[in-house]
Coordinates of C-alpha atoms in Angstrom, one line a residue:
Chain A
S1247 CA -75.0 99.3 22.8
Q1248 CA -73.8 100.7 26.0
Q1249 CA -70.6 102.4 26.9
G1250 CA -68.1 99.8 28.3
E1251 CA -69.5 96.6 26.9
E1252 CA -67.6 93.4 27.6
D1253 CA -67.2 90.4 25.4
P1254 CA -67.9 87.5 25.8
Q1255 CA -70.3 87.6 28.5
A1256 CA -69.1 84.3 29.8
L1257 CA -65.9 82.3 29.4
S1258 CA -65.0 78.8 30.6
I1259 CA -61.4 77.6 30.2
Q1260 CA -59.0 75.0 31.7
E1261 CA -56.4 75.9 34.3
G1262 CA -53.1 77.0 32.6
E1263 CA -55.0 78.3 29.5
N1264 CA -55.0 82.1 28.6
A1265 CA -58.2 84.1 29.1
T1266 CA -59.0 87.1 26.9
M1267 CA -61.9 89.5 27.5
N1268 CA -62.7 92.6 25.3
C1269 CA -64.3 95.9 26.1
S1270 CA -65.8 98.3 23.8
Y1271 CA -66.7 102.0 24.6
K1272 CA -68.4 104.8 22.7
T1273 CA -66.9 108.2 23.6
S1274 CA -63.6 109.6 24.3
I1275 CA -61.8 108.5 27.5
N1276 CA -59.4 109.8 30.0
N1277 CA -58.4 106.3 31.0
L1278 CA -59.9 102.8 31.1
Q1279 CA -60.0 100.5 34.0
W1280 CA -60.4 96.9 34.7
Y1281 CA -61.9 95.4 37.9
R1282 CA -62.5 92.0 39.3
Q1283 CA -65.5 90.9 41.4
N1284 CA -65.7 87.6 43.2
S1285 CA -69.2 86.3 43.7
G1286 CA -71.2 88.7 45.9
R1287 CA -68.1 90.7 47.0
G1288 CA -66.8 94.2 46.2
L1289 CA -64.7 95.1 43.0
V1290 CA -61.1 95.1 43.1
H1291 CA -59.1 97.4 40.9
L1292 CA -56.8 95.4 38.7
I1293 CA -55.2 97.9 36.3
L1294 CA -55.7 101.3 34.8
I1295 CA -54.5 102.2 31.2
R1296 CA -54.4 105.9 30.2
S1297 CA -55.7 107.1 26.8
N1298 CA -52.1 107.8 25.7
E1299 CA -50.9 104.3 26.5
R1300 CA -51.3 101.2 24.3
E1301 CA -50.3 98.5 26.5
K1302 CA -49.8 97.7 30.1
H1303 CA -48.7 94.7 32.1
S1304 CA -49.2 93.8 35.8
G1305 CA -48.0 90.3 36.7
R1306 CA -50.1 87.8 34.6
L1307 CA -52.3 90.5 33.3
R1308 CA -51.8 92.4 30.1
V1309 CA -54.2 95.2 29.0
T1310 CA -54.1 96.8 25.5
L1311 CA -56.1 99.9 24.5
D1312 CA -56.9 101.0 20.9
T1313 CA -58.4 104.4 21.1
S1314 CA -59.0 104.3 17.2
K1315 CA -61.4 101.4 17.7
K1316 CA -62.5 102.4 21.2
S1317 CA -61.6 99.0 22.5
S1318 CA -59.5 97.4 25.1
S1319 CA -58.7 93.8 26.0
L1320 CA -57.6 92.1 29.1
L1321 CA -55.5 89.0 28.8
I1322 CA -54.9 86.7 31.8
T1323 CA -52.1 84.3 31.1
A1324 CA -51.6 80.9 32.7
S1325 CA -55.0 81.0 34.4
R1326 CA -55.5 79.6 37.8
A1327 CA -58.8 78.2 39.4
A1328 CA -58.5 81.4 41.9
D1329 CA -59.0 83.6 38.8
T1330 CA -62.6 82.5 38.6
A1331 CA -64.6 85.7 38.9
S1332 CA -66.4 88.5 37.0
Y1333 CA -64.3 91.1 35.3
F1334 CA -65.5 94.7 34.4
C1335 CA -64.1 97.3 32.2
A1336 CA -64.8 100.9 33.4
S1337 CA -64.4 103.8 30.9
N1338 CA -63.5 107.1 32.6
T1339 CA -65.2 109.9 30.4
G1340 CA -65.3 112.3 33.4
K1341 CA -67.6 109.7 35.0
L1342 CA -66.9 106.0 35.4
I1343 CA -69.1 103.9 33.3
F1344 CA -69.0 100.1 34.0
G1345 CA -69.9 97.4 31.5
Q1346 CA -72.0 94.3 32.3
G1347 CA -68.9 92.3 32.9
T1348 CA -67.4 88.9 31.7
T1349 CA -67.8 85.9 34.0
L1350 CA -64.7 83.8 33.8
Q1351 CA -64.7 80.2 35.1
V1352 CA -61.3 78.4 35.3
K1353 CA -61.6 74.7 35.8
P1354 CA -59.0 73.0 37.8
Chain B
E69 CA -59.0 94.0 52.4
T70 CA -59.1 97.3 50.4
G71 CA -59.5 99.7 53.4
V72 CA -63.2 100.3 52.8
T73 CA -65.6 98.7 55.2
Q74 CA -69.4 98.4 54.9
T75 CA -72.0 97.4 57.5
P76 CA -74.2 95.5 57.6
R77 CA -73.2 92.9 55.1
H78 CA -76.7 91.6 54.6
L79 CA -79.9 93.3 55.4
V80 CA -83.5 92.1 55.0
M81 CA -86.2 94.8 55.4
G82 CA -89.9 95.3 54.9
M83 CA -91.3 98.0 52.7
T84 CA -92.3 100.2 55.6
N85 CA -88.9 99.9 57.5
K86 CA -86.2 102.5 57.9
K87 CA -82.6 101.4 57.8
S88 CA -79.3 102.9 57.2
L89 CA -76.1 101.4 55.4
K90 CA -72.7 102.6 56.6
C91 CA -69.5 102.8 54.8
E92 CA -66.1 103.8 56.3
Q93 CA -62.8 104.3 54.5
H94 CA -59.4 104.2 56.2
L95 CA -57.5 105.4 53.2
G96 CA -57.5 109.2 53.6
H97 CA -59.5 109.5 50.4
N98 CA -61.3 112.7 49.5
A99 CA -64.2 111.2 47.4
M100 CA -66.8 108.6 48.2
Y101 CA -69.4 106.9 46.1
W102 CA -72.5 104.8 46.3
Y103 CA -73.2 102.2 43.7
K104 CA -76.1 99.8 43.1
Q105 CA -75.5 96.5 41.4
S106 CA -78.5 94.5 40.3
A107 CA -78.5 91.2 38.6
K108 CA -77.8 91.3 34.9
K109 CA -77.3 95.1 34.9
P110 CA -74.2 97.3 34.8
L111 CA -73.1 98.9 38.0
E112 CA -75.1 102.0 38.5
L113 CA -73.6 105.2 40.2
M114 CA -76.1 106.7 42.8
F115 CA -74.1 109.4 44.7
V116 CA -70.7 111.0 44.7
Y117 CA -69.3 113.1 47.7
S118 CA -66.1 115.0 47.3
L119 CA -64.7 116.6 50.5
E120 CA -68.1 115.9 52.2
E121 CA -70.1 117.8 49.6
R122 CA -72.5 116.0 47.3
V123 CA -71.3 116.5 43.8
E124 CA -73.5 114.0 41.9
N125 CA -76.9 112.5 42.4
N126 CA -77.9 110.4 39.4
S127 CA -81.6 110.7 39.5
V128 CA -81.9 108.4 42.5
P129 CA -85.4 108.1 44.1
S130 CA -85.8 110.1 47.2
R131 CA -86.5 107.0 49.2
F132 CA -82.6 106.8 49.2
S133 CA -81.0 109.6 51.2
P134 CA -77.2 109.8 51.5
E135 CA -75.3 111.5 54.3
C136 CA -71.5 112.3 54.4
P137 CA -70.7 113.7 57.8
N138 CA -67.0 113.6 57.2
S139 CA -64.5 112.5 54.5
S140 CA -64.1 109.0 56.1
H141 CA -67.9 108.1 56.5
L142 CA -70.7 107.7 54.1
F143 CA -74.3 106.5 55.0
L144 CA -77.2 105.6 52.8
H145 CA -80.5 106.0 54.7
L146 CA -83.4 103.9 53.4
H147 CA -87.1 104.3 53.8
T148 CA -90.2 103.1 52.1
L149 CA -88.3 100.9 49.7
Q150 CA -89.6 98.6 47.0
P151 CA -88.9 95.0 46.1
E152 CA -87.0 96.2 43.1
D153 CA -84.6 98.0 45.3
S154 CA -83.2 94.7 46.4
A155 CA -79.5 94.6 45.1
L156 CA -75.9 94.8 46.2
Y157 CA -75.0 98.2 47.4
L158 CA -71.4 99.1 47.0
C159 CA -69.5 101.9 48.5
A160 CA -66.2 103.0 47.0
S161 CA -63.6 105.8 47.7
S162 CA -61.0 107.4 45.6
Q163 CA -58.1 109.9 46.3
G164 CA -59.7 112.7 44.1
Q165 CA -62.9 113.1 42.4
G166 CA -61.4 112.4 38.9
Y167 CA -62.7 108.9 38.9
D168 CA -59.3 107.3 39.0
T169 CA -58.6 104.1 40.9
Q170 CA -61.6 103.2 43.0
Y171 CA -61.4 101.2 46.1
F172 CA -64.7 99.1 46.9
G173 CA -66.1 97.9 50.1
P174 CA -67.5 94.3 50.2
G175 CA -71.1 95.6 49.8
T176 CA -74.3 95.3 51.5
R177 CA -76.7 92.7 50.3
L178 CA -80.1 94.2 50.6
T179 CA -83.4 92.3 50.3
V180 CA -86.8 94.2 50.4
L181 CA -89.8 92.0 51.1

């Protein structure tokens, strides 16, 4: 498997529900970043969590990092239709390696 | 609006054409990047420039030629492309070259006929 793999590949939920996306990586990291991409647009940085941090919050976003399992999760609480997008994790190993992303659809 | 602009937004070219993609960042950053995003593949890093010097070239075919005349501008010159080069080409910038937070432009959707 590749560095920075997301799971699931696709997720469909109702507005108001929570969405959880997971990311696994293979080698030691300096930090791990989450990005969002609306269809056909550029990526927007959401949150960065450093290797010595375990949890970070930003608004409705909560990111966790477990370096022992080489995994991270992104939780979006109280989802909105506007959260519909693709979400990518990127592991910083001295290079930034992106996963293939999770496509999230939030139905109104 | 991330402070990184790209032109053109869409480009259709034949395999014998020569064209250039332009990226400009208004953030005072020192590093700029070109990425290629193809369907169903992870984002691929193509080139990295730090303080106008190329510091990384990820085995990109020579039909892609980058140019960084100053820290605010980055070009990708294209010639003799193949249909498989059709993709979304994204430019990004960051404060330093340490791959911390990257700011992406909206991308150029390239179609090679």
